[in-house]
Amino acid sequence: MTTASLRVALSRWENGHVVPDEVHGRLLRRVLELDEASIAPVPTSDDGSDDGSLFALLSGHTNSLRLLDRRLGAPVVRVQTASHVIALEKLWRGASGSDRVSIARAQADTAALAAWQDFDVGDHDGASRHYMLAKQAASRAGDSVLLAHAIGEHAVMLAETGKVAEAAANVVKAEAMPMLPMLLRSWLAATHAQIATTLPGQEQSVRAALSRAEIDLVRSTDGDEALMPYLSLNAVHLQRWQGHVLVRAGDMAGGDVARAALNDLPEEFVRARCGQLLDLAEANLGHEWDEARGHLDAAGSTIAQLGSMRLRKRHELLARRLRCRFALE
């Protein structure tokens, strides 16, 4: 956190408005010399995720696919996710009343997950279709939170496939939607910062968006992460994201931020860890060539196992840049 954000967080912790997350709880225990029980873990809210309702059953299956994707890669679960989307569409057409809303909500989340998996393996047409369905399902459910998430995630793909102006307009559209939870606003601000790195002359916009992401994360409500399992966002994940954005923006501090986040990132986020290794490689291309090559080597074998075309393309680009630098010498 920045100093200003940390002051806000400390005030909220001290006054009991928010319980520190795992990372900050560990730091506070160390600094204040407290035992493990002195700072309790963040309580989870009762969001109905295990109440046996139709939505709970459907979204539980989606979340299982998400966890497998996170650990094993998109090719392992992509067909299952797409089949779940199709099944939900059939269920929606045959349902009525509140069941229709529950099914549409589950489908919006599942279709966005399917789209991201398509994008990760390089199927951009499939991803576009699934993002369109995710937005349609969110609209059916009347759920602006799911709609804003689908728009923001789609904007990332648009930016990375060369449609930068459209991507920037879409993320601004999502941010302008009213009554969004602060956790989602933080995620959208970080997405805005990432997209802004693909546009020339946007250094101030990048930093302003990262600052908004920090502030909004501090202001987020307990239980938001349980209500929105499709957002992997806490202090560590935001720090990881900040490192990525700063590296892509050519900021020398990006490597240090990415390195610090990598040490705290849970092992289950295999694909995210590979992305951070690529961030570190990119950060070291200009001065620490051996270190850059080590990070590329460490990421390369895992990327092949994950089957991520998105990471593989970036890996190949960085490896090419590294070879050019050695050739010039």
GROMACS .gro file of N, CA and C in nm, residues 6-20 28 32 39:
model
   54
    6LEU      N    1  -0.230   0.307   0.358
    6LEU     CA    2  -0.201   0.237   0.481
    6LEU      C    3  -0.261   0.309   0.601
    7ARG      N    4  -0.257   0.442   0.599
    7ARG     CA    5  -0.318   0.519   0.709
    7ARG      C    6  -0.468   0.487   0.719
    8VAL      N    7  -0.535   0.483   0.602
    8VAL     CA    8  -0.678   0.451   0.601
    8VAL      C    9  -0.702   0.310   0.654
    9ALA      N   10  -0.620   0.215   0.608
    9ALA     CA   11  -0.635   0.076   0.650
    9ALA      C   12  -0.614   0.061   0.800
   10LEU      N   13  -0.510   0.125   0.852
   10LEU     CA   14  -0.481   0.116   0.996
   10LEU      C   15  -0.598   0.170   1.078
   11SER      N   16  -0.657   0.279   1.031
   11SER     CA   17  -0.772   0.336   1.102
   11SER      C   18  -0.889   0.240   1.103
   12ARG      N   19  -0.915   0.177   0.991
   12ARG     CA   20  -1.027   0.083   0.981
   12ARG      C   21  -1.003  -0.041   1.065
   13TRP      N   22  -0.877  -0.089   1.068
   13TRP     CA   23  -0.845  -0.204   1.153
   13TRP      C   24  -0.859  -0.169   1.301
   14GLU      N   25  -0.807  -0.053   1.337
   14GLU     CA   26  -0.806  -0.012   1.477
   14GLU      C   27  -0.947   0.006   1.531
   15ASN      N   28  -1.036   0.059   1.447
   15ASN     CA   29  -1.173   0.085   1.491
   15ASN      C   30  -1.267  -0.033   1.471
   16GLY      N   31  -1.213  -0.143   1.422
   16GLY     CA   32  -1.294  -0.263   1.411
   16GLY      C   33  -1.388  -0.268   1.293
   17HIS      N   34  -1.370  -0.177   1.196
   17HIS     CA   35  -1.458  -0.179   1.079
   17HIS      C   36  -1.422  -0.294   0.984
   18VAL      N   37  -1.296  -0.329   0.979
   18VAL     CA   38  -1.246  -0.434   0.890
   18VAL      C   39  -1.141  -0.515   0.966
   19VAL      N   40  -1.139  -0.646   0.944
   19VAL     CA   41  -1.035  -0.732   1.001
   19VAL      C   42  -0.923  -0.744   0.899
   20PRO      N   43  -0.796  -0.731   0.938
   20PRO     CA   44  -0.686  -0.743   0.842
   20PRO      C   45  -0.688  -0.876   0.769
   28LEU      N   46   0.116  -0.747   1.120
   28LEU     CA   47   0.079  -0.680   1.244
   28LEU      C   48   0.119  -0.763   1.366
   32LEU      N   49   0.369  -0.601   1.634
   32LEU     CA   50   0.313  -0.575   1.766
   32LEU      C   51   0.342  -0.686   1.866
   39ILE      N   52  -0.518  -1.160   1.634
   39ILE     CA   53  -0.581  -1.098   1.518
   39ILE      C   54  -0.650  -1.209   1.440
   0.00000   0.00000   0.00000
